[in-house]
Coordinates of C-alpha atoms in Angstrom, one line a residue:
X1 CA 0.0 0.0 0.0
X2 CA 2.8 2.5 0.8
X3 CA 4.2 3.1 -2.6
X4 CA 7.3 4.7 -1.2
X5 CA 1.5 7.0 -1.3
X6 CA -19.1 5.3 -6.2
X7 CA -37.8 -0.2 -8.8
X8 CA -38.6 -0.8 -12.1
X9 CA -36.5 -2.1 -15.0
X10 CA -34.3 1.0 -15.0
X11 CA -33.8 0.8 -11.3
X12 CA -32.6 -2.8 -11.6
X13 CA -30.1 -1.7 -14.2
X14 CA -28.9 1.1 -11.9
X15 CA -28.6 -1.3 -9.0
X16 CA -26.6 -3.7 -11.1
X17 CA -23.9 -1.1 -11.6
X18 CA -21.3 -0.1 -9.1
X19 CA -22.5 2.8 -7.0
X20 CA -20.2 5.3 -8.8
X21 CA -21.5 4.2 -12.2
X22 CA -25.1 4.9 -11.6
X23 CA -26.8 6.7 -14.5
X24 CA -27.1 10.5 -14.6
X25 CA -30.1 12.3 -15.8
X26 CA -28.7 12.4 -19.4
X27 CA -27.9 8.6 -19.2
X28 CA -24.2 9.1 -18.9
X29 CA -22.5 6.8 -16.3
X30 CA -21.5 8.9 -13.3
X31 CA -17.8 8.7 -12.3
X32 CA -17.3 9.5 -8.6
X33 CA -14.0 7.7 -8.2
X34 CA -10.9 7.8 -10.4
X35 CA -10.7 4.0 -10.3
X36 CA -14.0 3.8 -12.2
X37 CA -12.6 5.6 -15.3
X38 CA -12.1 3.3 -18.3
X39 CA -8.6 2.1 -19.0
X40 CA -6.8 2.7 -22.3
X41 CA -3.7 1.1 -23.7
X42 CA -1.3 2.1 -26.5
X43 CA 1.6 0.5 -28.3
X44 CA 4.9 2.5 -28.4
X45 CA 7.6 1.0 -30.5
X46 CA 10.4 3.6 -30.1
X47 CA 12.6 4.2 -27.1
X48 CA 11.3 6.9 -24.7
X49 CA 14.0 9.5 -25.5
X50 CA 13.9 8.8 -29.2
X51 CA 10.2 9.8 -29.2
X52 CA 11.3 13.4 -29.2
X53 CA 13.7 13.2 -32.1
X54 CA 12.6 14.9 -35.4
X55 CA 12.8 11.5 -37.2
X56 CA 10.1 10.1 -34.8
X57 CA 7.8 13.1 -34.9
X58 CA 5.1 10.9 -36.7
X59 CA 5.2 8.4 -33.8
X60 CA 4.7 11.2 -31.2
X61 CA 1.8 12.7 -33.3
X62 CA 0.3 9.2 -33.6
X63 CA 0.4 8.7 -29.9
X64 CA -0.9 12.2 -29.2
X65 CA -3.9 11.6 -31.6
X66 CA -4.8 8.4 -29.8
X67 CA -4.6 10.0 -26.4
X68 CA -6.8 12.9 -27.6
X69 CA -9.3 10.5 -29.1
X70 CA -9.7 8.6 -25.7
X71 CA -9.8 11.9 -23.7
X72 CA -12.6 13.2 -26.0
X73 CA -14.4 9.9 -25.7
X74 CA -14.3 9.8 -21.9
X75 CA -15.4 13.4 -21.7
X76 CA -18.3 12.7 -24.0
X77 CA -19.4 9.4 -22.6
X78 CA -19.1 9.9 -18.8
X79 CA -20.3 12.3 -16.2
X80 CA -17.0 12.8 -14.4
X81 CA -17.7 14.3 -11.0
X82 CA -14.2 15.8 -10.4
X83 CA -13.1 19.1 -11.9
X84 CA -9.4 18.3 -11.5
X85 CA -9.8 15.2 -13.6
X86 CA -11.8 17.0 -16.3
X87 CA -9.1 19.7 -16.2
X88 CA -6.4 17.0 -16.8
X89 CA -8.3 15.8 -19.9
X90 CA -8.5 19.4 -21.2
X91 CA -4.7 19.8 -20.5
X92 CA -3.9 16.7 -22.5
X93 CA -6.1 17.9 -25.4
X94 CA -4.5 21.3 -25.3
X95 CA -1.0 19.8 -25.5
X96 CA -2.1 17.8 -28.5
X97 CA -3.5 21.0 -30.1
X98 CA -0.1 22.6 -29.7
X99 CA 1.6 19.6 -31.2
X100 CA -0.7 19.8 -34.2
X101 CA -0.4 23.6 -34.5
X102 CA -4.1 24.2 -33.7
X103 CA -3.5 27.4 -31.8
X104 CA -7.1 28.6 -31.4
X105 CA -8.1 25.2 -30.2
X106 CA -5.4 25.4 -27.5
X107 CA -6.8 28.8 -26.3
X108 CA -10.3 27.5 -26.3
X109 CA -9.3 24.5 -24.2
X110 CA -7.3 26.7 -21.9
X111 CA -10.5 28.7 -21.1
X112 CA -12.3 25.5 -20.3
X113 CA -9.5 24.6 -17.8
X114 CA -9.6 28.0 -16.2
X115 CA -13.4 27.8 -15.8
X116 CA -12.9 24.7 -13.6
X117 CA -10.1 26.1 -11.4
X118 CA -11.0 27.1 -7.9
X119 CA -7.6 28.5 -6.9
X120 CA -7.3 32.0 -8.1
X121 CA -3.6 32.1 -8.5
X122 CA -3.6 28.9 -10.4
X123 CA -6.4 30.0 -12.7
X124 CA -4.6 33.3 -13.5
X125 CA -1.3 31.7 -14.3
X126 CA -2.6 28.5 -15.9
X127 CA -1.1 27.9 -19.3
X128 CA 0.7 31.2 -19.3
X129 CA 3.5 30.2 -21.6
X130 CA 1.3 28.1 -23.9
X131 CA -1.1 31.1 -24.3
X132 CA 1.7 33.3 -25.3
X133 CA 2.9 30.7 -27.8
X134 CA -0.5 30.4 -29.3
X135 CA -1.2 34.1 -29.5
X136 CA 2.1 34.9 -31.2
X137 CA 1.5 32.1 -33.7
X138 CA -2.0 33.4 -34.5
X139 CA -0.7 36.9 -34.9
X140 CA 2.0 35.7 -37.3
X141 CA 4.7 37.1 -35.1
X142 CA 6.1 33.8 -33.7
X143 CA 9.4 34.2 -35.6
X144 CA 9.8 37.9 -35.0
X145 CA 12.7 38.9 -32.7
X146 CA 11.5 39.5 -29.2
X147 CA 7.9 38.7 -30.0
X148 CA 7.6 36.0 -27.3
X149 CA 9.1 38.1 -24.6
X150 CA 7.0 41.2 -25.4
X151 CA 3.8 39.1 -25.4
X152 CA 4.8 37.4 -22.2
X153 CA 5.5 40.8 -20.5
X154 CA 2.0 42.0 -21.5
X155 CA 0.4 38.9 -20.1
X156 CA 2.2 39.1 -16.7
X157 CA 1.8 42.8 -16.3
X158 CA -2.0 42.3 -16.5
X159 CA -1.9 39.9 -13.5
X160 CA -2.4 41.0 -9.8
X161 CA 1.2 40.4 -8.5
X162 CA 0.2 40.0 -4.9
X163 CA -2.0 37.0 -5.9
X164 CA 0.3 35.3 -8.4
X165 CA 3.8 36.0 -7.2
X166 CA 4.5 32.6 -5.7
X167 CA 3.5 30.9 -9.0
X168 CA 5.6 33.2 -11.1
X169 CA 8.6 32.7 -8.8
X170 CA 8.2 28.9 -9.1
X171 CA 8.0 29.2 -12.9
X172 CA 11.1 31.3 -13.0
X173 CA 12.8 28.8 -10.8
X174 CA 12.0 26.0 -13.3
X175 CA 13.7 27.9 -16.1
X176 CA 16.9 27.7 -14.0
X177 CA 17.2 23.9 -13.7
X178 CA 15.1 22.3 -16.4
X179 CA 17.5 21.3 -19.2
X180 CA 16.9 18.9 -22.1
X181 CA 19.4 16.3 -20.7
X182 CA 17.6 16.5 -17.3
X183 CA 14.2 16.0 -18.8
X184 CA 15.2 13.2 -21.1
X185 CA 17.2 11.5 -18.4
X186 CA 14.2 11.6 -16.1
X187 CA 12.0 10.1 -18.7
X188 CA 14.5 7.4 -19.6
X189 CA 15.0 6.3 -16.0
X190 CA 11.3 6.5 -15.2
X191 CA 9.6 5.0 -18.3
X192 CA 12.1 3.1 -20.4
X193 CA 12.2 0.1 -17.9
X194 CA 8.4 0.1 -18.1
X195 CA 8.5 -0.1 -21.9
X196 CA 11.2 -2.8 -21.7
X197 CA 9.0 -4.9 -19.3
X198 CA 5.7 -4.5 -21.3
X199 CA 7.0 -4.7 -24.8
X200 CA 5.9 -1.1 -25.4
X201 CA 2.4 -1.3 -24.0
X202 CA 1.6 1.8 -22.0
X203 CA -1.5 3.1 -20.2
X204 CA -3.3 6.4 -20.7
X205 CA -1.5 7.9 -17.7
X206 CA 1.9 7.1 -19.1
X207 CA 1.0 8.1 -22.7
X208 CA -0.4 11.4 -21.5
X209 CA 2.7 12.1 -19.5
X210 CA 4.9 11.4 -22.5
X211 CA 2.8 13.6 -24.8
X212 CA 2.8 16.3 -22.1
X213 CA 6.6 16.4 -22.0
X214 CA 6.6 17.6 -25.6
X215 CA 5.5 21.0 -24.4
X216 CA 8.5 21.3 -22.1
X217 CA 10.9 20.2 -24.8
X218 CA 9.3 22.1 -27.7
X219 CA 8.3 25.4 -26.0
X220 CA 9.4 25.8 -22.4
X221 CA 13.1 25.0 -22.5
X222 CA 13.7 26.8 -25.9
X223 CA 12.1 29.9 -24.4
X224 CA 13.5 29.5 -20.9
X225 CA 15.9 32.4 -21.3
X226 CA 13.2 34.8 -22.3
X227 CA 10.8 33.5 -19.6
X228 CA 13.5 33.9 -16.9
X229 CA 14.3 37.5 -18.0
X230 CA 10.7 38.7 -18.2
X231 CA 9.7 37.1 -14.9
X232 CA 12.9 38.1 -13.2
X233 CA 12.5 41.8 -14.1
X234 CA 8.8 41.7 -13.3
X235 CA 9.3 40.1 -9.9
X236 CA 12.2 42.5 -9.0
X237 CA 10.0 45.5 -9.9
X238 CA 7.0 44.4 -7.9
X239 CA 8.3 42.2 -5.1
X240 CA 7.4 43.1 -1.6
X241 CA 7.7 40.7 1.3
X242 CA 4.4 39.1 2.1
X243 CA 2.8 39.7 5.4
X244 CA 3.6 37.0 7.9
X245 CA 0.4 36.2 9.8
X246 CA 1.9 33.4 11.8
X247 CA 4.2 35.1 14.2
X248 CA 1.3 36.9 15.9
X249 CA -0.6 33.6 16.3
X250 CA 2.3 31.7 17.8
X251 CA 2.1 30.3 21.4
X252 CA 5.3 29.2 23.1
X253 CA 5.2 27.4 26.4
X254 CA 7.8 28.6 29.0
X255 CA 9.8 25.9 30.7
X256 CA 8.2 26.9 34.1
X257 CA 4.6 26.9 32.8
X258 CA 2.0 25.0 34.6
X259 CA 2.0 22.2 32.1
X260 CA 2.5 18.5 31.9
X261 CA 4.7 16.3 29.7
X262 CA 2.8 15.0 26.7
X263 CA 3.7 12.1 24.5
X264 CA 3.4 12.7 20.7
X265 CA 4.7 10.9 17.7
X266 CA 6.0 11.8 14.3
X267 CA 5.2 8.7 12.1
X268 CA 7.5 9.4 9.2
X269 CA 10.9 8.6 7.6
X270 CA 12.8 8.8 10.9
X271 CA 14.3 11.4 13.1
X272 CA 17.8 12.5 14.1
X273 CA 17.2 12.1 17.9
X274 CA 20.6 13.7 18.7
X275 CA 19.0 17.1 17.9
X276 CA 16.1 16.7 20.3
X277 CA 17.6 14.6 23.1
X278 CA 19.6 17.5 24.6
X279 CA 16.5 19.6 24.6
X280 CA 14.7 17.0 26.7
X281 CA 12.0 16.4 24.1
X282 CA 12.3 12.7 23.6
X283 CA 10.0 10.0 24.9
X284 CA 12.1 7.3 26.6
X285 CA 11.2 3.7 27.2
X286 CA 12.9 3.2 30.6
X287 CA 12.3 -0.6 30.5
X288 CA 14.6 -1.0 27.4
X289 CA 18.4 -0.8 27.1
X290 CA 20.6 -0.4 24.1
X291 CA 21.9 -4.0 24.2
X292 CA 20.6 -5.7 21.1
X293 CA 17.8 -7.4 23.0
X294 CA 14.1 -7.0 23.6
X295 CA 14.4 -6.2 27.3
X296 CA 10.8 -5.3 27.9
X297 CA 9.3 -8.1 25.8
X298 CA 7.2 -5.8 23.6
X299 CA 8.4 -7.3 20.3
X300 CA 10.9 -4.5 19.5
X301 CA 14.7 -4.5 20.1
X302 CA 16.3 -1.4 21.6
X303 CA 13.1 0.7 21.3
X304 CA 14.4 3.3 23.6
X305 CA 12.9 6.3 21.8
X306 CA 10.6 4.6 19.4
X307 CA 10.3 2.0 16.6
X308 CA 11.5 1.6 13.0
X309 CA 10.7 -0.4 9.9
X310 CA 12.6 -0.8 6.7
X311 CA 11.3 -0.6 3.1
X312 CA 9.8 -4.1 3.3
X313 CA 8.1 -3.3 6.6
X314 CA 10.5 -5.4 8.7
X315 CA 11.4 -4.2 12.2
X316 CA 14.9 -2.5 12.5
X317 CA 16.5 -0.6 15.2
X318 CA 17.8 2.6 13.5
X319 CA 15.4 5.5 14.0
X320 CA 17.1 7.4 11.2
X321 CA 17.8 5.6 7.9
X322 CA 21.7 5.3 7.7
X323 CA 21.9 6.3 4.0
X324 CA 25.6 6.8 4.0
X325 CA 26.1 3.2 5.2
X326 CA 23.5 1.7 3.0
X327 CA 24.0 3.8 -0.2
X328 CA 27.2 5.6 0.2
X329 CA 25.4 9.0 0.0
X330 CA 26.9 11.9 1.9
X331 CA 24.0 13.7 3.5
X332 CA 25.8 17.1 3.6
X333 CA 26.3 17.1 -0.2
X334 CA 22.6 16.4 -0.9
X335 CA 21.4 18.8 1.8
X336 CA 23.1 21.5 -0.3
X337 CA 21.3 20.5 -3.5
X338 CA 17.9 20.0 -1.7
X339 CA 18.1 23.5 -0.3
X340 CA 19.3 24.9 -3.6
X341 CA 16.2 23.5 -5.4
X342 CA 13.9 25.0 -2.8
X343 CA 15.6 28.3 -3.0
X344 CA 15.3 28.4 -6.8
X345 CA 11.6 27.7 -6.7
X346 CA 11.2 30.5 -4.2
X347 CA 13.4 32.9 -6.2
X348 CA 16.1 33.0 -3.6
X349 CA 19.5 33.5 -5.1
X350 CA 21.6 31.6 -2.6
X351 CA 25.0 29.9 -2.8
X352 CA 23.2 26.6 -2.7
X353 CA 21.0 27.6 -5.7
X354 CA 24.0 28.7 -7.6
X355 CA 25.8 25.4 -6.9
X356 CA 22.7 23.4 -8.1
X357 CA 22.4 25.5 -11.3
X358 CA 26.1 24.8 -12.1
X359 CA 25.8 21.1 -11.3
X360 CA 22.6 20.6 -13.5
X361 CA 24.0 22.6 -16.3
X362 CA 26.9 20.2 -16.6
X363 CA 24.9 17.1 -15.8
X364 CA 24.9 14.6 -18.7
X365 CA 21.8 12.6 -19.5
X366 CA 23.4 9.3 -18.5
X367 CA 23.9 10.6 -14.9
X368 CA 20.4 12.0 -14.4
X369 CA 19.0 8.8 -12.9
X370 CA 21.7 8.6 -10.1
X371 CA 21.3 12.3 -9.4
X372 CA 17.5 12.2 -9.1
X373 CA 17.6 9.0 -7.0
X374 CA 20.1 10.5 -4.6
X375 CA 18.1 13.7 -4.3
X376 CA 15.0 11.6 -3.6
X377 CA 16.9 9.6 -1.0
X378 CA 18.1 12.7 0.8
X379 CA 14.6 14.1 0.7
X380 CA 13.2 11.1 2.5
X381 CA 16.1 11.0 4.9
X382 CA 15.6 14.6 6.0
X383 CA 11.8 14.6 5.9
X384 CA 11.0 13.2 9.3
X385 CA 13.5 15.3 11.2
X386 CA 12.2 18.5 9.5
X387 CA 8.6 17.5 10.5
X388 CA 9.6 16.7 14.0
X389 CA 11.3 20.1 14.4
X390 CA 8.1 21.9 13.5
X391 CA 6.0 19.7 15.8
X392 CA 8.3 20.3 18.8
X393 CA 8.9 24.1 18.4
X394 CA 8.2 26.1 21.5
X395 CA 7.1 23.2 23.6
X396 CA 9.5 22.0 26.3
X397 CA 6.8 19.6 27.5
X398 CA 6.5 17.6 24.3
X399 CA 8.0 14.1 24.4
X400 CA 8.6 12.7 20.9
X401 CA 8.1 9.0 20.3
X402 CA 9.7 8.3 16.9
X403 CA 7.9 5.9 14.5
X404 CA 10.0 5.4 11.4
X405 CA 8.9 3.9 8.1
X406 CA 11.1 3.8 5.0
X407 CA 10.3 5.5 1.6
X408 CA 11.3 4.2 -1.7
X409 CA 13.6 6.6 -3.6
X410 CA 14.2 4.9 -7.0
X411 CA 12.9 6.2 -10.3
X412 CA 11.4 2.7 -11.0
X413 CA 8.7 1.9 -8.4
X414 CA 8.9 -1.3 -6.4
X415 CA 6.7 -4.1 -7.5
X416 CA 3.6 -4.3 -5.4
X417 CA 2.6 -7.7 -4.1
X418 CA -0.1 -9.2 -1.9
X419 CA 2.6 -10.4 0.4
X420 CA 4.1 -7.0 0.8
X421 CA 0.7 -5.5 1.4
X422 CA 0.1 -7.9 4.3
X423 CA 3.5 -6.9 5.8
X424 CA 2.5 -3.2 5.4
X425 CA -0.8 -3.8 7.0
X426 CA 0.8 -5.6 9.9
X427 CA 3.2 -2.7 10.4
X428 CA 0.2 -0.3 10.5
X429 CA -1.5 -2.4 13.1
X430 CA 1.6 -2.9 15.2
X431 CA 2.5 0.8 15.2
X432 CA -1.0 1.7 16.1
X433 CA -0.9 -0.7 19.1
X434 CA 2.5 0.7 20.1
X435 CA 1.0 4.2 20.2
X436 CA -1.8 3.0 22.4
X437 CA 0.4 1.0 24.7
X438 CA 2.7 3.9 25.3
X439 CA -0.1 6.6 25.8
X440 CA 0.6 8.7 22.8
X441 CA -1.9 11.6 22.6
X442 CA -1.4 12.7 19.0
X443 CA 0.4 11.4 15.8
X444 CA 1.5 13.3 12.7
X445 CA 1.4 11.5 9.4
X446 CA 2.9 13.6 6.6
X447 CA 2.7 10.9 4.0
X448 CA 0.2 9.0 1.9
X449 CA -0.5 7.3 -1.4
X450 CA -3.2 6.2 -3.7
X451 CA -4.9 3.3 -5.4
X452 CA -3.7 4.5 -8.8
X453 CA -0.1 4.6 -7.6
X454 CA -0.3 0.9 -7.0
X455 CA -1.8 0.2 -10.4
X456 CA 0.9 2.3 -12.0
X457 CA 3.6 0.3 -10.2
X458 CA 2.0 -2.9 -11.4
X459 CA 2.1 -1.6 -14.9
X460 CA 5.8 -0.7 -14.6
X461 CA 6.5 -4.3 -13.8
X462 CA 4.1 -5.7 -16.4
X463 CA 2.0 -7.5 -13.7
X464 CA -1.4 -8.8 -14.9
X465 CA -2.4 -10.4 -18.1
X466 CA -4.8 -7.5 -18.9
X467 CA -5.6 -4.0 -17.8
X468 CA -8.7 -5.4 -16.0
X469 CA -6.6 -8.0 -14.1
X470 CA -4.1 -5.3 -13.1
X471 CA -6.9 -3.0 -11.9
X472 CA -8.4 -5.8 -9.8
X473 CA -5.1 -6.8 -8.3
X474 CA -4.3 -3.1 -7.5
X475 CA -7.6 -2.9 -5.6
X476 CA -6.9 -6.1 -3.7
X477 CA -3.5 -4.9 -2.7
X478 CA -4.8 -1.4 -1.8
X479 CA -7.7 -2.9 0.3
X480 CA -5.3 -5.0 2.4
X481 CA -3.1 -2.0 3.4
X482 CA -6.1 0.3 3.7
X483 CA -7.7 -2.1 6.2
X484 CA -4.5 -2.2 8.3
X485 CA -4.2 1.6 8.3
X486 CA -7.8 2.2 9.1
X487 CA -7.5 -0.3 12.0
X488 CA -4.6 1.7 13.4
X489 CA -6.5 5.0 13.2
X490 CA -10.1 3.9 13.9
X491 CA -8.9 1.4 16.5
X492 CA -7.2 4.2 18.5
X493 CA -10.1 6.6 19.3
X494 CA -8.1 8.1 22.2
X495 CA -5.3 9.3 19.8
X496 CA -5.6 12.3 17.5
X497 CA -4.1 11.5 14.1
X498 CA -3.1 14.5 11.9
X499 CA -2.2 14.0 8.3
X500 CA -1.0 16.2 5.4
X501 CA -3.7 16.6 2.7
X502 CA -1.2 16.0 -0.1
X503 CA 0.7 18.1 -2.7
X504 CA -1.0 17.1 -5.9
X505 CA -3.7 19.8 -6.2
X506 CA -6.2 17.0 -6.5
X507 CA -9.4 15.8 -4.9
X508 CA -8.1 13.2 -2.4
X509 CA -11.5 11.5 -2.1
X510 CA -12.0 11.1 -5.8
X511 CA -8.5 9.8 -6.2
X512 CA -8.7 7.6 -3.1
X513 CA -5.6 9.0 -1.4
X514 CA -4.8 7.6 2.0
X515 CA -5.0 8.6 4.8
X516 CA -6.0 12.2 4.0
X517 CA -9.3 11.1 2.4
X518 CA -10.4 9.2 5.6
X519 CA -13.3 10.4 7.7
X520 CA -12.7 9.6 11.4
X521 CA -13.6 11.7 14.4
X522 CA -10.0 11.4 15.6
X523 CA -8.4 12.5 12.3
X524 CA -7.6 16.0 10.9
X525 CA -6.4 16.5 7.3
X526 CA -4.3 19.6 6.9
X527 CA -3.8 21.8 3.8
X528 CA -1.1 24.3 3.1
X529 CA -1.2 28.1 2.8
X530 CA 1.8 30.5 2.7
X531 CA 3.1 33.0 5.2
X532 CA 0.2 35.4 4.4
X533 CA -2.4 32.7 4.6
X534 CA -2.9 32.4 0.9
X535 CA -3.7 28.9 -0.4
X536 CA -0.7 27.3 -2.1
X537 CA -0.8 26.1 -5.7
X538 CA 0.0 22.5 -4.7
X539 CA -2.2 21.8 -1.7
X540 CA -4.7 19.0 -2.4
X541 CA -8.4 19.4 -1.9
X542 CA -11.5 17.3 -1.3
X543 CA -11.2 16.7 2.4
X544 CA -9.2 19.4 4.2
X545 CA -10.2 20.2 7.8
X546 CA -7.8 23.1 8.4
X547 CA -4.9 24.9 6.8
X548 CA -1.5 25.9 8.2
X549 CA 1.7 27.4 6.8
X550 CA 3.3 25.0 4.4
X551 CA 5.4 27.3 2.3
X552 CA 9.1 27.8 3.0
X553 CA 8.9 26.6 6.6
X554 CA 12.2 26.5 8.4
X555 CA 13.1 23.5 10.6
X556 CA 15.9 21.1 11.4
X557 CA 17.4 18.5 9.1
X558 CA 19.7 15.6 10.2
X559 CA 22.9 17.0 11.6
X560 CA 21.2 20.0 13.2
X561 CA 21.2 22.6 10.4
X562 CA 18.0 24.4 9.7
X563 CA 16.6 24.9 6.1
X564 CA 13.3 25.6 4.5
X565 CA 11.0 23.1 2.9
X566 CA 7.5 23.5 1.4
X567 CA 4.6 21.1 1.3
X568 CA 1.5 20.0 3.3
X569 CA 4.1 17.9 5.1
X570 CA 5.2 21.1 6.8
X571 CA 1.7 22.3 7.5
X572 CA 0.5 19.2 9.2
X573 CA 3.0 19.1 12.1
X574 CA 2.0 22.7 13.0
X575 CA -1.4 21.3 14.0
X576 CA 0.3 18.5 16.0
X577 CA 2.4 21.3 17.7
X578 CA -0.8 23.0 18.8
X579 CA -2.5 19.7 19.9
X580 CA 0.6 18.9 22.1
X581 CA 0.5 22.3 23.7
X582 CA -3.3 22.0 24.5
X583 CA -2.7 18.6 26.1
X584 CA 0.3 19.9 28.0
X585 CA -1.9 22.7 29.4
X586 CA -4.8 20.4 30.2
X587 CA -4.0 16.6 30.1
X588 CA -7.7 15.8 30.9
X589 CA -8.9 17.0 27.5
X590 CA -10.4 14.3 25.3
X591 CA -9.6 13.9 21.6
X592 CA -12.9 15.5 20.7
X593 CA -12.2 18.5 22.9
X594 CA -8.8 19.1 21.4
X595 CA -10.1 18.7 17.9
X596 CA -12.9 21.2 18.7
X597 CA -10.5 23.7 20.3
X598 CA -8.3 23.5 17.2
X599 CA -11.1 24.0 14.7
X600 CA -13.1 26.5 16.8
X601 CA -10.1 28.7 17.3
X602 CA -9.3 28.7 13.6
X603 CA -10.0 31.8 11.5
X604 CA -12.3 31.5 8.6
X605 CA -11.0 32.9 5.3
X606 CA -13.3 33.4 2.4
X607 CA -11.9 32.4 -1.0
X608 CA -13.6 32.9 -4.4
X609 CA -15.5 29.6 -4.2
X610 CA -15.3 28.4 -0.6
X611 CA -14.3 29.1 2.9
X612 CA -11.3 27.6 4.6
X613 CA -10.1 27.5 8.2
X614 CA -6.7 28.9 9.1
X615 CA -4.9 27.5 12.2
X616 CA -4.7 30.0 15.1
X617 CA -2.8 28.6 18.1
X618 CA -3.2 31.7 20.2
X619 CA -7.0 31.7 19.7
X620 CA -7.3 28.0 20.5
X621 CA -5.2 28.4 23.7
X622 CA -7.4 31.4 24.6
X623 CA -10.5 29.2 24.2
X624 CA -8.9 26.6 26.5
X625 CA -8.2 29.3 29.1
X626 CA -11.8 30.5 29.0
X627 CA -12.9 26.9 29.4
X628 CA -10.8 26.5 32.5
X629 CA -11.7 29.8 34.1
X630 CA -13.9 29.5 37.2

């Protein structure tokens, strides 16, 4: 499960269909889950990287035409109840329109995409480069010197900078590290093994991804210099530091406060306990010794500060993955590159960003796979420590119990199996029991996955005699792990579980993302806003209870340095931070009461199409004080 993540004759016909395929008023089958969309397959007989060579243009166009035909068919024949999925189809059709030089069709499809977008910044910047390409082509100025840059400048100057600045900075950042060798190397290491395994058979998801890359190679990279110059000048002329709404909401507990130690857990990729031990913020199992034995008989060896599992969900003792020992990766080197990437996407011209630009500029295609896998490895290695630092900030009464799982870092996903799903499910149940047995009050889970990710991994390994067999096996594997995770959460009603919503700008319920799509009275799903409380472009939707800062959040990484990461992974532990403080101030609070204090203290923010709740620790603590007042 952790891919390391819907009476009379007509009534009888309706009841014979799966719930999500019931007929709509216009007789179209209703699609309420991504899994109920039809599957499509294609045959690709050229190597992935060769698909973008001029000699193979006809093969790319043939694949694009097939993808477009299936997208149009699905849109025409099904009532798809998810705007993000419909947008994706329009995106694919728009890319094909550009490939086929149908400029006005691209603009028409772009308008359809924008009409479905609920995030204002995303709607305003959606398809910005493609729109400029299409307009210059329609005006007959595509080959004129400076035409692209002039048209792009007009487009960005018409935008409200305060609303779109983060998106523009991110686009500028991509111009600084996307190179043709990097893109092709990524494709080759991700998809060529799949083609080799399947004999060239690929699904719609893979085919649409391959077609989509043509935009990056044909239009984005060739115009990267102009995009960078226009956006760089525009940002420099307009940039003003955003208001930071979070400092005024922060509540720190003094060491001499009338508060009690509170056990919390970060269930993640592991934690560098050497950072938090000297601060007195680690939970300690006093019945265990570091002697290679299970001294307390609880099934774990040397579980002094928590428990750990490896990639195959086997118990291990290291609470932080020893990547230098296991893979020969020097964490300090990749810390620099990880920070550099984040800085570029935030338009921060740091030494680390300069070093990464230099490295990528000289990176040959053959070395891209190792580069990306090492970057992924470090990201997983640092993730849990960064999350823990956020959760523990300003709370000397927090006692962290570490629960480590291990994330996969390779470009090629692991092959899902029923046996591995059973081990994953057992891990979920065991960790849930460990939390209960050791009186954990709240747990952060900044991770997740989806049913479709399992199906995609099965495809990569050519598992299943047909697409229907693969779909059924993916569901079986998913359901095993899903049951184990649900038992860990639902079977622990006295523990508050807090999870990141996800970073895919998708509907987590439609896509069946776990655990953020779950509905439990002891679960909160957390979305990400930035320092000013503006919704981020990446935060997922569909089931978000509360939002917190998830953009450029500073915290620890292994070794003790502090750097900034972005994601709902950084927003979620801020809710854990508040929950731990509420329980420290009043250990008698129930899960329902803490959950209520968090949500009732939040500020409502009205967006264009909906209202969201912004975390407000100071207000939640004030509510608690009012409750305790005589």
